[in-house]
mmCIF file of C-alpha atoms in Angstrom:
data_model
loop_
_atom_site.group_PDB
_atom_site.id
_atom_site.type_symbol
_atom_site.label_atom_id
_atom_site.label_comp_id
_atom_site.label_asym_id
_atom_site.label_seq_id
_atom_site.Cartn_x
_atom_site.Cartn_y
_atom_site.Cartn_z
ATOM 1 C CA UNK O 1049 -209.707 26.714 36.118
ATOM 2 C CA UNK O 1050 -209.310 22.898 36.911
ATOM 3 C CA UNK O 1051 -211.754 23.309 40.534
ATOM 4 C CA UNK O 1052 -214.315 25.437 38.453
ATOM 5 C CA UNK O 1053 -214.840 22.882 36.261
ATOM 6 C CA UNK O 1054 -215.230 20.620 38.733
ATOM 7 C CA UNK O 1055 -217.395 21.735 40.701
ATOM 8 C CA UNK O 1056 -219.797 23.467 37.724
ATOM 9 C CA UNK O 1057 -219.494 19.481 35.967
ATOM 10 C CA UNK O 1058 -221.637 17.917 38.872
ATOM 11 C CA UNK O 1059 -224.085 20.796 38.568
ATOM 12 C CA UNK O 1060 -224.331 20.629 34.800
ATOM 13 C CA UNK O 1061 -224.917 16.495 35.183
ATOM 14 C CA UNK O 1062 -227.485 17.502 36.905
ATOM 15 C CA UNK O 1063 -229.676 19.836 34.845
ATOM 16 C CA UNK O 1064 -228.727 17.594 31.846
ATOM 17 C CA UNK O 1065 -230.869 14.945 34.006
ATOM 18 C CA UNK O 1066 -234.089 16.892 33.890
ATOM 19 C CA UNK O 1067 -233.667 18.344 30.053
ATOM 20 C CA UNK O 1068 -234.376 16.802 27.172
ATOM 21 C CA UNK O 1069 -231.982 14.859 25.144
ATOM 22 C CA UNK O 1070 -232.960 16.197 21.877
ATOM 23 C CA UNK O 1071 -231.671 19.505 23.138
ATOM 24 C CA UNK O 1072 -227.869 17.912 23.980
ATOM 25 C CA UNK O 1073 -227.451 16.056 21.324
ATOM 26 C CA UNK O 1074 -227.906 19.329 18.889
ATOM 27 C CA UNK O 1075 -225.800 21.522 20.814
ATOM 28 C CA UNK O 1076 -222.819 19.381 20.873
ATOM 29 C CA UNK O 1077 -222.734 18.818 17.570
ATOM 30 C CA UNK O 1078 -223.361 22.040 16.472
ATOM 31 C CA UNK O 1079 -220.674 23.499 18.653
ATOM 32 C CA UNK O 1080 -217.990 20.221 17.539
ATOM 33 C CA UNK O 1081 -218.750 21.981 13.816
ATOM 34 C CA UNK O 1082 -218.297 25.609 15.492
ATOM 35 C CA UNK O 1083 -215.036 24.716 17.121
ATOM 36 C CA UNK O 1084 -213.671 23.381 13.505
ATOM 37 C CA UNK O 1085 -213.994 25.914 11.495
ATOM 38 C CA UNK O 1086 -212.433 28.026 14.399
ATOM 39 C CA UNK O 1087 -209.400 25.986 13.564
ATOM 40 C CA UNK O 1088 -209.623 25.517 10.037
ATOM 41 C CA UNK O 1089 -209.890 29.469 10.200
ATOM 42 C CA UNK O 1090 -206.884 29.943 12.080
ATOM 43 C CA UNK O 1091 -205.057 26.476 12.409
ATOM 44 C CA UNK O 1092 -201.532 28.060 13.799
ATOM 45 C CA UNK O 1093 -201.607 30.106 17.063
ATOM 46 C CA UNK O 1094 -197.426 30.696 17.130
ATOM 47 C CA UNK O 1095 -197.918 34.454 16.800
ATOM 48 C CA UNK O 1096 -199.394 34.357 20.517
ATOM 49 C CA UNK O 1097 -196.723 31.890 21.624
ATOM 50 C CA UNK O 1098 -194.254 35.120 22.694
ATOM 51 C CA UNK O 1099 -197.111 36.497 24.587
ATOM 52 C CA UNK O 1100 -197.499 33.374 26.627
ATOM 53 C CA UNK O 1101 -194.301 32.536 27.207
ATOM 54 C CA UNK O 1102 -194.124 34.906 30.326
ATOM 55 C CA UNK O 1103 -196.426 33.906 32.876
ATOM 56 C CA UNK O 1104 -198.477 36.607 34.600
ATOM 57 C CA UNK O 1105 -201.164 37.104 37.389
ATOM 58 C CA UNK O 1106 -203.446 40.179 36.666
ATOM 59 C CA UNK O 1107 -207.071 40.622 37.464
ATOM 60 C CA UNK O 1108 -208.076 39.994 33.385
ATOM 61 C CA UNK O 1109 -206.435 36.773 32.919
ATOM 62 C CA UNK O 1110 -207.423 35.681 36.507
ATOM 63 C CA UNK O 1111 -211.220 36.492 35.367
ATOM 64 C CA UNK O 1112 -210.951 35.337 31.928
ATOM 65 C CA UNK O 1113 -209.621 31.414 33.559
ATOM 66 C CA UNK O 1114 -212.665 31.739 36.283
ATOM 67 C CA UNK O 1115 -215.192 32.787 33.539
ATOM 68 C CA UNK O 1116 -214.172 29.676 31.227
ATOM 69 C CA UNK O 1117 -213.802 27.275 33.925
ATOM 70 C CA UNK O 1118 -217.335 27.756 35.130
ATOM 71 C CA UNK O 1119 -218.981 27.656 31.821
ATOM 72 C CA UNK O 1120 -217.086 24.995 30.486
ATOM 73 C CA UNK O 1121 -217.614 23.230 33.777
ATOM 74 C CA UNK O 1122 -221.117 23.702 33.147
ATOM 75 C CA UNK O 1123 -221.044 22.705 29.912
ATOM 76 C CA UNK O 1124 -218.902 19.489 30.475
ATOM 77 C CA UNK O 1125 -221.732 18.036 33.271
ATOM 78 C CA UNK O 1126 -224.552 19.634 30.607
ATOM 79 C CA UNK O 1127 -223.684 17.609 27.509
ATOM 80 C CA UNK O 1128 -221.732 14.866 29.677
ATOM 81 C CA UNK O 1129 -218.697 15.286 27.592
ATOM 82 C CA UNK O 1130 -214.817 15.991 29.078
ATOM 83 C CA UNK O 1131 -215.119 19.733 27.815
ATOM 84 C CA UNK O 1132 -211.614 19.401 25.691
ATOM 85 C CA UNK O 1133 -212.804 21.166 22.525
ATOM 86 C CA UNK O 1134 -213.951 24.077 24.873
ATOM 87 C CA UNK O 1135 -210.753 24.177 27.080
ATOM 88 C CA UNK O 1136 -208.971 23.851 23.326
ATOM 89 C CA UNK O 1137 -210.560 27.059 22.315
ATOM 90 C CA UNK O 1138 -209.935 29.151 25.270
ATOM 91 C CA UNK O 1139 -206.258 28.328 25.844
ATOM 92 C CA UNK O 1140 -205.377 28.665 22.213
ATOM 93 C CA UNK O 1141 -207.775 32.146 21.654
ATOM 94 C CA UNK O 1142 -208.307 33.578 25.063
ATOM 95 C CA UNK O 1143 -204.741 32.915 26.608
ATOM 96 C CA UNK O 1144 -202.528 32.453 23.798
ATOM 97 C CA UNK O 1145 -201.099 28.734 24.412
ATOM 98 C CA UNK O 1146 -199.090 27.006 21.774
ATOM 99 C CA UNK O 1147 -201.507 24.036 19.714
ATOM 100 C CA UNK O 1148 -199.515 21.399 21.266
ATOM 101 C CA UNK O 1149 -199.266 22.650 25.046
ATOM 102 C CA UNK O 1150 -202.968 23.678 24.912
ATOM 103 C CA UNK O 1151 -203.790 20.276 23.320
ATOM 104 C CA UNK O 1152 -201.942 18.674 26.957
ATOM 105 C CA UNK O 1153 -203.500 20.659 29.089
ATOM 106 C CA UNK O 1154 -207.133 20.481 27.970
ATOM 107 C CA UNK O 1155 -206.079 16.564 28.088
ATOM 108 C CA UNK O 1156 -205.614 16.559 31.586
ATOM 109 C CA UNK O 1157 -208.584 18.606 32.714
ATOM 110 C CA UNK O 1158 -210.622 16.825 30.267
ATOM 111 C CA UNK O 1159 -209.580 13.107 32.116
ATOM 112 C CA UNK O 1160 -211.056 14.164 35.383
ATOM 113 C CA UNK O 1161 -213.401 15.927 34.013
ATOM 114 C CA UNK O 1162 -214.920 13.052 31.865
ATOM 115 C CA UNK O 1163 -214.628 10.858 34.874
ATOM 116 C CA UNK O 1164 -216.910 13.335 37.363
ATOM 117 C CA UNK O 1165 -219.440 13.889 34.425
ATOM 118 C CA UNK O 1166 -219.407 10.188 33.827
ATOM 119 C CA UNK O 1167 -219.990 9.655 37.838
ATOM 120 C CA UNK O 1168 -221.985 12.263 38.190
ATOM 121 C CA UNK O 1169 -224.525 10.572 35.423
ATOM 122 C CA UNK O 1170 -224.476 7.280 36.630
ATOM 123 C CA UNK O 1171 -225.514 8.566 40.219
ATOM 124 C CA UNK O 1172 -228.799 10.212 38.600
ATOM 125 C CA UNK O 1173 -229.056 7.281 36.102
ATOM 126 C CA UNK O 1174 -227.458 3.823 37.506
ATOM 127 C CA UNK O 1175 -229.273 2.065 34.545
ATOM 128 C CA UNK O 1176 -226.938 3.384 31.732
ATOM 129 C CA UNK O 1177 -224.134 0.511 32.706
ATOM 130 C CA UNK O 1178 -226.089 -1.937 32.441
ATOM 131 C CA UNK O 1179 -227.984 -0.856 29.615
ATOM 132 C CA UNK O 1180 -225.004 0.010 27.329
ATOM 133 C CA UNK O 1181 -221.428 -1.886 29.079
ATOM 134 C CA UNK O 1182 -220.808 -3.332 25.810
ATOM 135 C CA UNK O 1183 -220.382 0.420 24.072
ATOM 136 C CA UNK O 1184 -219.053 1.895 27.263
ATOM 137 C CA UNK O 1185 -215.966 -1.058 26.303
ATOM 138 C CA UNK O 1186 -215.702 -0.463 23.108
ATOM 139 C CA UNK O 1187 -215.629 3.766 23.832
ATOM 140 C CA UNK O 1188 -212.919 2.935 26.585
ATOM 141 C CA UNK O 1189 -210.875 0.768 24.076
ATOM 142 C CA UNK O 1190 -211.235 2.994 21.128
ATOM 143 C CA UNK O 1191 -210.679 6.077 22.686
ATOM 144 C CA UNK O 1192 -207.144 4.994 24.803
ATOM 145 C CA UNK O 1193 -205.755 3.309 21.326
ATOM 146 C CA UNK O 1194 -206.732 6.705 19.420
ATOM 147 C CA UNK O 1195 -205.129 9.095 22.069
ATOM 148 C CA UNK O 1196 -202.131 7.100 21.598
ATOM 149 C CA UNK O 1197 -202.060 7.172 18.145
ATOM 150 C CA UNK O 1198 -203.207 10.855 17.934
ATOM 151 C CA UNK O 1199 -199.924 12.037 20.992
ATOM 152 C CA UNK O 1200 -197.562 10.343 19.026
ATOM 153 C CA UNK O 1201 -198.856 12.240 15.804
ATOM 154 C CA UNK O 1202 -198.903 15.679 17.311
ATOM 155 C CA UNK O 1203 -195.303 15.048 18.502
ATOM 156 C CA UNK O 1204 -194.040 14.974 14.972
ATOM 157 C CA UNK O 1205 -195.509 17.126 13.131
ATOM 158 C CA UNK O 1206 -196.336 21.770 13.469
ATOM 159 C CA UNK O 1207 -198.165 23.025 15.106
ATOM 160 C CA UNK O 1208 -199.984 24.558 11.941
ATOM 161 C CA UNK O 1209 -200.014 20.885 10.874
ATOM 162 C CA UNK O 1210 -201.999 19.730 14.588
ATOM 163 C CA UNK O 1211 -204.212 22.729 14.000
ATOM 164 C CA UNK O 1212 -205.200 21.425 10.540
ATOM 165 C CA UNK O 1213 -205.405 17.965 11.500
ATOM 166 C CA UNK O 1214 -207.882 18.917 14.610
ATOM 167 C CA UNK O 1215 -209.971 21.336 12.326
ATOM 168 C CA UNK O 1216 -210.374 18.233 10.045
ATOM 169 C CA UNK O 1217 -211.212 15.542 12.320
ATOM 170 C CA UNK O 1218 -213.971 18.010 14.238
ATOM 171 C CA UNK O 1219 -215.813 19.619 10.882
ATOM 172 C CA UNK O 1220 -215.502 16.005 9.178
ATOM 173 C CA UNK O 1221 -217.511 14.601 12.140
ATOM 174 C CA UNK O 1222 -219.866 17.462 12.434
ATOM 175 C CA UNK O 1223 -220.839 17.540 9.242
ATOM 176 C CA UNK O 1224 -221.517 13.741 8.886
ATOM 177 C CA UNK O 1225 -223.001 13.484 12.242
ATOM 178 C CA UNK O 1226 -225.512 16.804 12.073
ATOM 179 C CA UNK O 1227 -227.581 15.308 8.970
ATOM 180 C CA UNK O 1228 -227.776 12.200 9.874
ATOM 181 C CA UNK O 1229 -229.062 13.601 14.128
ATOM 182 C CA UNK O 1230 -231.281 15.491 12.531
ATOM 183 C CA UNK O 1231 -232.898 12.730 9.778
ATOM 184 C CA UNK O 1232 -233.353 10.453 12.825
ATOM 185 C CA UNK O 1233 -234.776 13.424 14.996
ATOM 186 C CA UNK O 1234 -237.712 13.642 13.020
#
């Protein structure tokens, strides 16, 4: 899944660069509100835990994680984003991960992800440093102190608990972010 995304990220970076940005600023927020109520929903995903715990190879899974991994690869390079609500949804729906392990994972993909989007936009764009390095600090800063805060978190409490906290955090920003896009779109 990890070289699908990959390799679909650059591609996506790259069709981003000739679309609009009207267009990728309403998707991603639209999808952030999507992804939780998905999780307010269903905030616990223990019931497919027993499922997962035995690790198999058969042609559905195999196409299922090579489906995902391109569109979310994509998607990352489309919207310029590390893809970890996506990669959330499918290992916690599609392949029955616990919260917490699928919470990891999508982590990890998500860092290298970010990083090729991220390259992949400057390329096309060199401008954006130097336009906006004082953000690009502040997003660095904020977002390493809140991952910090957020792992330690998620290793105390349930996993019903990290579902509800996630759900939260993702319709909470959606839903202040979507009128205020759209009352500045106009």
């Amino acid at each position: 899944m990890l070289c699908c995304i990959v390799l679909l990220c650059v591609m996506g970076s790259y069709m981003a660069y000739k679309m609009e940005n009207t267009v990728l600023s309403a998707f991603m927020l639209i999808l952030t509100f999507c992804i939780g109520i998905r999780f307010l929903i269903k905030p616990d995903t223990t019931k497919k835990q027993a499922e997962s715990n035995a690790i198999y190879w058969n042609w559905k899974r195999v196409a299922v994680l090579l489906f995902f991994g391109l569109t979310i690869g994509f998607g990352t390079g489309f919207v310029g984003s590390g893809g970890g609500m996506m990669m959330l949804v499918v290992f916690t729906a599609f392949l029955g991960y616990e919260r917490k392990s699928a919470v990891g994972t999508s982590t990890f993909i998500m860092t290298l992800t970010a990083l090729i989007g991220f390259m992949s936009h400057v390329w096309m764009h060199p401008a954006i440093i130097l336009q906006k390095w004082d953000i690009l600090l502040i997003c660095i800063f904020m977002t390493t102190i809140s991952s910090l805060f957020a792992a330690q978190f998620a290793n105390r409490v349930s996993n019903r608990m990290v579902g509800l906290a996630t759900s939260s955090i993702l319709t909470a920003l959606s839903i202040i972010l979507l009128p205020l896009y759209f009352y500045t779109a106009r």
